[in-house]
Coordinates of C-alpha atoms in Angstrom, one line a residue:
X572 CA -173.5 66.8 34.8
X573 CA -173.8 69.5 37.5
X574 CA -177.2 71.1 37.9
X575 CA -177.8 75.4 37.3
X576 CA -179.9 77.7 39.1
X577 CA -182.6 78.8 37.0
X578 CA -181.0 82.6 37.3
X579 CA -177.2 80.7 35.6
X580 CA -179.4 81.2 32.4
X581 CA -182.5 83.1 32.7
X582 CA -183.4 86.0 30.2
X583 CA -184.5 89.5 32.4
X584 CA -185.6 92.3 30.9
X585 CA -184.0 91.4 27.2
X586 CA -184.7 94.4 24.9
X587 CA -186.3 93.9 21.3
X588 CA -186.1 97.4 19.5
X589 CA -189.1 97.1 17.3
X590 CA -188.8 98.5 13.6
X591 CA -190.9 99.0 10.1
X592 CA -190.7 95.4 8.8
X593 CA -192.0 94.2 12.3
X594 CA -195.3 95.7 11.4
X595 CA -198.1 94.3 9.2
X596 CA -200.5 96.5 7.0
X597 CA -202.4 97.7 9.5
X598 CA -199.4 99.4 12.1
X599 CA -199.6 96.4 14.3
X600 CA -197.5 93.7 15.1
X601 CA -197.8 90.6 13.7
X602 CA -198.4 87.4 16.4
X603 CA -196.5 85.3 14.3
X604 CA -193.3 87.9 14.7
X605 CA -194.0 88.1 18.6
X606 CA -194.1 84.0 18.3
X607 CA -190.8 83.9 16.4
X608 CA -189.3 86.0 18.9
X609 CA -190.4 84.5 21.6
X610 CA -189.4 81.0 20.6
X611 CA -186.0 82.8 19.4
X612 CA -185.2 84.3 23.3
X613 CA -186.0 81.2 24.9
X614 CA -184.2 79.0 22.7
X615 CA -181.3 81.5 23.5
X616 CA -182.1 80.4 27.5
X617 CA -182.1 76.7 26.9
X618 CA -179.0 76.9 24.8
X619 CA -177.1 79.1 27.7
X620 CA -178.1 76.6 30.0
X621 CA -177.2 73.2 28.7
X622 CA -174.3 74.4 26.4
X623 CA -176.0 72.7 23.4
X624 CA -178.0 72.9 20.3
X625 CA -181.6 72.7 20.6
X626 CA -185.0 72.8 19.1
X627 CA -188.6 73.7 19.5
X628 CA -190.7 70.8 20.6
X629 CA -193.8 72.7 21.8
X630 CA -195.5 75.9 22.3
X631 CA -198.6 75.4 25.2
X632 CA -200.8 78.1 26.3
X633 CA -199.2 81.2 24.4
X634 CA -202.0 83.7 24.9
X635 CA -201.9 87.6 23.2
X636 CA -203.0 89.8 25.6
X637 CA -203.1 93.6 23.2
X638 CA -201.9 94.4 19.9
X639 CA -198.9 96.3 19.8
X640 CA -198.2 99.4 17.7
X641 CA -194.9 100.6 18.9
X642 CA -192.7 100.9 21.7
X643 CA -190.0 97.9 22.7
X644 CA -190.5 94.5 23.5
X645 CA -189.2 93.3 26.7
X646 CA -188.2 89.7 26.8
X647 CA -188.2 87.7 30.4
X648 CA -187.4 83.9 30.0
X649 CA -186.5 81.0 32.8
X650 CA -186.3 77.5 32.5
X651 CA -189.0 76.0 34.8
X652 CA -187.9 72.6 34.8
X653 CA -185.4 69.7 33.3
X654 CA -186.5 66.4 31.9
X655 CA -183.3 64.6 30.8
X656 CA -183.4 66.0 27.3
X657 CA -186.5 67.9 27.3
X658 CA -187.1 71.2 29.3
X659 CA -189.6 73.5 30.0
X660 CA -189.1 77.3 29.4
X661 CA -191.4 80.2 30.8
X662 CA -191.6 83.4 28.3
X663 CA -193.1 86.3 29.3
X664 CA -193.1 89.5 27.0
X665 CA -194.2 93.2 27.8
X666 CA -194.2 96.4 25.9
X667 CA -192.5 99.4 27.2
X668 CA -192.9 102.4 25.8
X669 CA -190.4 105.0 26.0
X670 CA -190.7 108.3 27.6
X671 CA -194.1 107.4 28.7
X672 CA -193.1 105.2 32.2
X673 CA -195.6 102.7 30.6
X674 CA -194.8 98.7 30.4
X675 CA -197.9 96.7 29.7
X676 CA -198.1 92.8 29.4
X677 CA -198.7 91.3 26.3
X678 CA -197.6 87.5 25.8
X679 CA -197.0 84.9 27.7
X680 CA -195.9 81.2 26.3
X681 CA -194.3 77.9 28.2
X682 CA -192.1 76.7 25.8
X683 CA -191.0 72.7 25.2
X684 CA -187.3 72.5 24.0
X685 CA -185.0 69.3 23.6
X686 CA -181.2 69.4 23.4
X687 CA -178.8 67.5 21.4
X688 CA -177.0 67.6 18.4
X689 CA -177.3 67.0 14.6
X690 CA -175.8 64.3 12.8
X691 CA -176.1 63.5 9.2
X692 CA -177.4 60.0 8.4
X693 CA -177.0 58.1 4.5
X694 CA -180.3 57.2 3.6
X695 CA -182.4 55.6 0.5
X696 CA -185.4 57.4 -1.0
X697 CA -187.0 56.2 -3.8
X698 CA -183.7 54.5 -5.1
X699 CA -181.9 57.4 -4.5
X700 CA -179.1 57.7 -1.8
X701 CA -179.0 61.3 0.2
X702 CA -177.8 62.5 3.0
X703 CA -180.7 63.8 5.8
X704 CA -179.9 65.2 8.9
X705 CA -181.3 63.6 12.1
X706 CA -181.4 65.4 15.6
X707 CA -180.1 63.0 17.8
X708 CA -181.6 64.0 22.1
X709 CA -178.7 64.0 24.4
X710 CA -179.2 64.7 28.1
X711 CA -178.9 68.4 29.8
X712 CA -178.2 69.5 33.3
X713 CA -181.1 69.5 35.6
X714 CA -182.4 73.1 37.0
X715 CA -182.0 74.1 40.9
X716 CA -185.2 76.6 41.5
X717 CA -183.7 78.8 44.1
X718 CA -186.7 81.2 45.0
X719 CA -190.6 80.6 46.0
X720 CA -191.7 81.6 42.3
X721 CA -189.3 79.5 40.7
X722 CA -189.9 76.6 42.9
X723 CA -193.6 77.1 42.3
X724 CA -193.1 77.2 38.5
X725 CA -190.5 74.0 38.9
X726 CA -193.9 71.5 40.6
X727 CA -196.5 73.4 38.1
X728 CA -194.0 72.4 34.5
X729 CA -194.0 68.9 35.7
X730 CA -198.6 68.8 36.1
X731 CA -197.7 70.5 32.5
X732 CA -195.6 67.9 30.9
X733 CA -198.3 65.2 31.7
X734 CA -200.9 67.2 30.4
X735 CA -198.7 67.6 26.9
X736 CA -198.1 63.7 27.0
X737 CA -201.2 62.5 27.7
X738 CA -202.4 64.8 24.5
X739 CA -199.6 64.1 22.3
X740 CA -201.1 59.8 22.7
X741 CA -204.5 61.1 20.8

């Protein structure tokens, strides 16, 4: 398996057009639409990259900086690192407004995927037979960071990771 720069799959300046049913009750939008999106654009990286299905493991360190009330969101997303099956992604999400020269930060999340594929495994539940799908990790390519930032971000996902394992054993 040949390894990708980070820019083979890297998200920059993907456009969200924002509309009504983005908006709770009081004109702002939602976190939990701003996560969804989010976890949606970097899946779309990880996918790009590895040419494989994938799913969320982990969101670390997603932080809201402002509420937003209109405007479009802007989407920036890199893998920062490979682990054989697991990877790292860095999301970053602004607001620009248009017509006003304005572009604010407003989220920022590192992202845990793993890639792989789903099979559908026979089992027995209560003396019942069904079928239940199982995702089943397979390895991806590893990441080349190319620049000083991404090379930066590539050492900093792996002191990360070890943070995430040591808490996921508590």
């Amino acid at each position: 398996m040949k390894a990708k720069p980070v820019s083979a799959s890297a998200l920059d300046n993907q456009v969200h057009g924002l509309t009504p049913k983005d908006f709770n009750s009081s004109w702002t939008m939602s976190g939990g639409v701003v996560t969804a999106l989010l976890d949606e654009k970097a899946g779309a990286v990880v996918r790009r990259h590895s040419g494989m299905n994938c799913v969320t493991l982990s969101f670390d360190n997603i932080r809201f900086k402002k509420p937003v009330s209109c405007g479009l969101l802007i989407f920036n997303a890199a893998i920062n690192r490979v682990w054989d099956t697991s990877c790292e992604v860095g999301v970053k999400v602004f607001v620009e407004y248009p017509g006003a020269d304005l572009r604010e930060h407003i989220a920022s999340a590192y992202c845990t995927f793993v890639t792989g594929e789903m099979i559908i495994e026979k089992v027995e539940l209560n003396g019942v037979a069904i079928q239940q799908p199982r995702f089943l990790p397979k390895p991806m390519p590893k990441v080349v960071p190319c620049t000083k930032e991404q090379r930066r971000r590539w050492r900093e996902a792996n002191e990360r990771r070890a943070k995430r394992l040591a808490a996921a054993k508590n």
